XYZ file of C-alpha atoms in Angstrom:
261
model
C 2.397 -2.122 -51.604
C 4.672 0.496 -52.921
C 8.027 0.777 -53.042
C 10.111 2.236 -50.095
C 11.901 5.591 -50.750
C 13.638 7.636 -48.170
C 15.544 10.639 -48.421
C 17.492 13.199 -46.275
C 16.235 16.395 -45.260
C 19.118 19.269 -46.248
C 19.826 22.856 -45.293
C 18.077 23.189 -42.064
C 21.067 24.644 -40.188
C 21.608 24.741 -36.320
C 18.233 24.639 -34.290
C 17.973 26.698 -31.530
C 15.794 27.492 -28.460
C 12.598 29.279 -29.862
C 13.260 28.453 -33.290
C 9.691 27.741 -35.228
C 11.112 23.896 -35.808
C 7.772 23.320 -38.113
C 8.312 26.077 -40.496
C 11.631 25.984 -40.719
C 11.185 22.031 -41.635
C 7.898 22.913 -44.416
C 10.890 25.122 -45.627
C 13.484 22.366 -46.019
C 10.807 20.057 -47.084
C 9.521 22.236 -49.688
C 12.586 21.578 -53.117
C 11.502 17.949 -52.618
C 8.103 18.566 -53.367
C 6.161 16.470 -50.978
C 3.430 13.882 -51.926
C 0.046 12.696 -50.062
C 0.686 10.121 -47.773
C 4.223 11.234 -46.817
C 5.844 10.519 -44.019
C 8.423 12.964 -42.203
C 10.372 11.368 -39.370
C 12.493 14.257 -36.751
C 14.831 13.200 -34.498
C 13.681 14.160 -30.776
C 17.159 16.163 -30.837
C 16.466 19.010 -32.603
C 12.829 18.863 -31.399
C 14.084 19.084 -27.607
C 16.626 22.244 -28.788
C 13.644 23.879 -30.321
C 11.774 23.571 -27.500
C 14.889 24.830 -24.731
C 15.115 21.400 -23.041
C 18.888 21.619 -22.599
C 20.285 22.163 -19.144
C 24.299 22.222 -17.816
C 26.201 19.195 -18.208
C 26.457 18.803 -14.671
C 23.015 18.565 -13.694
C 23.243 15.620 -15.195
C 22.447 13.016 -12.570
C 19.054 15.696 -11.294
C 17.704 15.530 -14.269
C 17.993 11.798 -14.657
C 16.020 11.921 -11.258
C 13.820 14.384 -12.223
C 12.527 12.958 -15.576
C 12.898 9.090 -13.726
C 9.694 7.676 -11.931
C 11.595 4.474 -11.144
C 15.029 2.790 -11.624
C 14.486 -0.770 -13.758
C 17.901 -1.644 -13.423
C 21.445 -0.145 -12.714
C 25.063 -1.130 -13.200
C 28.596 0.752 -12.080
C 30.924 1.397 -14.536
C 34.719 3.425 -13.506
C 32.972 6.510 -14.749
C 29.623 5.982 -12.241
C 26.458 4.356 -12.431
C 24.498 3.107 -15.625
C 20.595 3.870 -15.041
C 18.166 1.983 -17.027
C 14.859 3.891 -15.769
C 11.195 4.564 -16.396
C 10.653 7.839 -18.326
C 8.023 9.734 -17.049
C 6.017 9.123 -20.959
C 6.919 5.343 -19.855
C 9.255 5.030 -22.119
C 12.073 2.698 -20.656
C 15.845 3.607 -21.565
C 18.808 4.412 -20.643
C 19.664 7.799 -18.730
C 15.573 8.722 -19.040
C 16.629 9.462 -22.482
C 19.307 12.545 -21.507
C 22.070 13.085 -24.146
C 25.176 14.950 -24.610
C 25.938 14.120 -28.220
C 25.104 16.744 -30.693
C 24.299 19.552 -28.483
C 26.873 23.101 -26.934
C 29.600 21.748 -25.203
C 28.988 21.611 -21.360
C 25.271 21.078 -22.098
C 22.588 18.051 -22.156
C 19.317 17.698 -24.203
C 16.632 16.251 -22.197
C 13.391 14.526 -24.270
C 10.696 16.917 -25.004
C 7.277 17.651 -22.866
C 5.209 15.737 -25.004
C 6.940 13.807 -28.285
C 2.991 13.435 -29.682
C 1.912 16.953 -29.257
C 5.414 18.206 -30.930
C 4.556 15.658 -33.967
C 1.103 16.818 -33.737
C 2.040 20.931 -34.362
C 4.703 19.842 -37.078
C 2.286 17.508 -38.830
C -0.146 20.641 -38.771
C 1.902 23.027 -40.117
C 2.973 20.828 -43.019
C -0.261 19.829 -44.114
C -1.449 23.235 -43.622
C 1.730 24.462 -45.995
C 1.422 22.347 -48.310
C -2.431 20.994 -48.716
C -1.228 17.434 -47.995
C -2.031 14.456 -45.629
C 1.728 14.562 -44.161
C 2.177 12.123 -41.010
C 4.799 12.822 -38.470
C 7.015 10.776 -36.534
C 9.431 12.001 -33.443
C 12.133 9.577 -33.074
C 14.980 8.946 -30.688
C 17.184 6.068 -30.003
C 17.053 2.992 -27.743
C 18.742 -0.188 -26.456
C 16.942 -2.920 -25.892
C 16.862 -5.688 -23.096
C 17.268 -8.825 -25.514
C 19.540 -7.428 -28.256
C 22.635 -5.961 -28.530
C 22.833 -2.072 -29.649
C 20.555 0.000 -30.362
C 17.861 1.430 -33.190
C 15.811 4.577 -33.131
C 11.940 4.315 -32.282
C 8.971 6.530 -32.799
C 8.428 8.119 -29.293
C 6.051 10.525 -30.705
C 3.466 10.587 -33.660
C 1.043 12.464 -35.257
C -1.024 11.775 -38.395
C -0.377 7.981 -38.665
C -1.329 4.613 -37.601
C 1.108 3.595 -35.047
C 0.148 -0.250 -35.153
C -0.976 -2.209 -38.109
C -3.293 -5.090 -36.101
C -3.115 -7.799 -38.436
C -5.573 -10.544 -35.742
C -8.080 -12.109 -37.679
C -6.060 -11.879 -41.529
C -4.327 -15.017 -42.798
C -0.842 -15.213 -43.416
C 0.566 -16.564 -46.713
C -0.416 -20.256 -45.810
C -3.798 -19.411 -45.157
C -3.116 -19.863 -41.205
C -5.246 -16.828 -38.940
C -3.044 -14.600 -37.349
C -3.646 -14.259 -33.554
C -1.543 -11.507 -32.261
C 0.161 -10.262 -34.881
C 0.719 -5.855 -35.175
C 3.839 -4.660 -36.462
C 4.560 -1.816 -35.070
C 4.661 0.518 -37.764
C 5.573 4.487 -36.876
C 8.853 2.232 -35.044
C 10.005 0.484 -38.227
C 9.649 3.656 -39.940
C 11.551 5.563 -37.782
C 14.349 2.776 -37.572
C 14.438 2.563 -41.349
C 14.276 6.424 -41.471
C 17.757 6.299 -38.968
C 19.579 4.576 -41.654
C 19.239 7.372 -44.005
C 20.160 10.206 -41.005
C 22.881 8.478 -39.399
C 24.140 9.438 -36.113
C 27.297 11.552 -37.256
C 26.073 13.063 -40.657
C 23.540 15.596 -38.666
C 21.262 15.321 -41.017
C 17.755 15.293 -38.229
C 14.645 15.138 -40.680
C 14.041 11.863 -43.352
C 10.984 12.339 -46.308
C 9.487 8.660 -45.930
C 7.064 8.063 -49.230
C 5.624 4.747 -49.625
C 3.966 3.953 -46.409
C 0.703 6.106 -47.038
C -1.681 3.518 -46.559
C -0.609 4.315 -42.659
C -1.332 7.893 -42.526
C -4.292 9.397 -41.847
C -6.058 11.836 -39.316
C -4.507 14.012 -37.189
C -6.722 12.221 -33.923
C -5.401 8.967 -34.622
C -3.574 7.925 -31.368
C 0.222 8.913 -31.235
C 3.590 6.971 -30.424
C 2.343 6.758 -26.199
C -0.503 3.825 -27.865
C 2.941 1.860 -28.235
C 4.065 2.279 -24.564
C 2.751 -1.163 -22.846
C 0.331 -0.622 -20.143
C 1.666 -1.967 -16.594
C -1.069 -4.692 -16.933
C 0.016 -6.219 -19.826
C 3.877 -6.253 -19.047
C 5.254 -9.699 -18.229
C 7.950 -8.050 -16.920
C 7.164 -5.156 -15.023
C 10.487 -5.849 -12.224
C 13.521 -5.066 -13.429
C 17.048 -6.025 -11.733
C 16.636 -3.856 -9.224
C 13.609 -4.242 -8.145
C 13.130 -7.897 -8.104
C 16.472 -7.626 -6.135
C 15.138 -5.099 -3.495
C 11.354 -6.951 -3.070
C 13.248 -10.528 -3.403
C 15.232 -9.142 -0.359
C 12.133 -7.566 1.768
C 10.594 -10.988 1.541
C 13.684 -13.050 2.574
C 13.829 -10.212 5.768
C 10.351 -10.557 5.949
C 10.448 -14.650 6.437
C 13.150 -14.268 8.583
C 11.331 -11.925 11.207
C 8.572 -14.012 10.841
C 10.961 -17.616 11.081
C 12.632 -15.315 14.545
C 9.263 -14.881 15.931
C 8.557 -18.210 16.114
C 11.114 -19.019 17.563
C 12.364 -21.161 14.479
């Protein structure tokens, strides 16, 4: 394996609604003279300004609604009411993902449409400007349930193999590996957030050295990485189990009333 190189992409300036965010990255890509098998991560910011996806401040709260199809959890702080919901993608974070940071004053940045087909048209235009197998990675930044802060994930992807499935190889000891599959586009983008920073506004990272990873552009994007309800072991959050552990405790005492119990 190679090594890892990452650097930060300059000079883009201030993205704004309708700006052609693919060119104007093949642009700023272009003095560091891209390689086959690159990797270019974008932060879902300046993908979400490109596409108009910001909205006044103070429809906060509707839009947290409006991009929510349930709440996992919630907590109230003096300011209001932490939401930990269920994106409409399936994503699960914080606020369904809306931001203030790094956007007008008085405004909010919601996620865009669809994080894979906005990797998809940037990973298109770059290999189309410059003859190369480019992959693309959308990232944006999440907490997690187990572990305190946070670190930025791929929520869209074009171009590249998501998960590495490792079941069936042998690890250094010559033991099989059952379930093992790093999941690849989000260690990129995590390492990638180390280079971008959240205060140095730089929102694109050249990743070279994973290019055993990329390939065509129908390889299944960043939603592959979402777990399906069937597989999660645990699908309730607080709320939830809360609300259905309550139903059944009402439930079994109409029941315990009825019978005169």
């Amino acid at each position: 394996m190679s090594d890892l190189q990452l650097t930060a992409v300059r000079g883009m300036g201030e993205i704004r609604a309708g700006d052609d965010l693919p060119q104007i990255i093949a642009e700023a890509l272009a003095p560091l003279a891209p390689q086959d098998g690159d990797v270019v991560v974008v932060t879902s910011k300046i993908v979400s300004k490109a596409e108009g996806r910001s909205r006044p401040a103070a429809e906060r709260e509707q839009a947290i609604d409006e991009e929510s199809v349930r709440v996992v959890a919630s907590r109230p702080y003096e300011g209001g009411v932490t939401r930990i919901v269920e994106h409409r993608t399936g994503l699960v974070l914080a606020a369904a993902g809306i931001d203030a940071s790094n956007t007008d004053e008085g405004t909010i940045l919601l996620l865009p449409v669809d994080s894979d087909a906005s990797a998809r048209a940037i990973a298109e235009t770059l290999r189309s400007r410059f003859g190369l197998a480019i992959g693309v990675i959308v990232s944006d930044t999440l907490g997690r349930a187990w572990r305190i802060g946070q670190t930025d994930v791929a929520i869209g992807a074009a171009g590249l193999r998501v998960l590495e499935s490792l079941s069936g190889q042998l690890d250094a000891s010559g033991r099989p590996l059952v379930v093992t599959a790093p999941a690849i586009a989000d260690e990129i983008a995590g390492a990638a957030d180390l280079v971008a920073g959240k205060a140095d506004g730089v929102p694109v990272v050249l990743v070279r050295g994973m290019g055993r990873h990329v390939a065509e552009l129908d390889e299944p994007g960043a939603a592959r990485l979402v777990r399906r309800q069937a597989d999660d072991m645990f699908r309730l959050g607080a709320d939830e189990a809360y609300r259905d552990g309550f139903e059944a405790g009402r439930r079994e005492a109409a029941a315990a009333a009825e019978a005169g119990i």
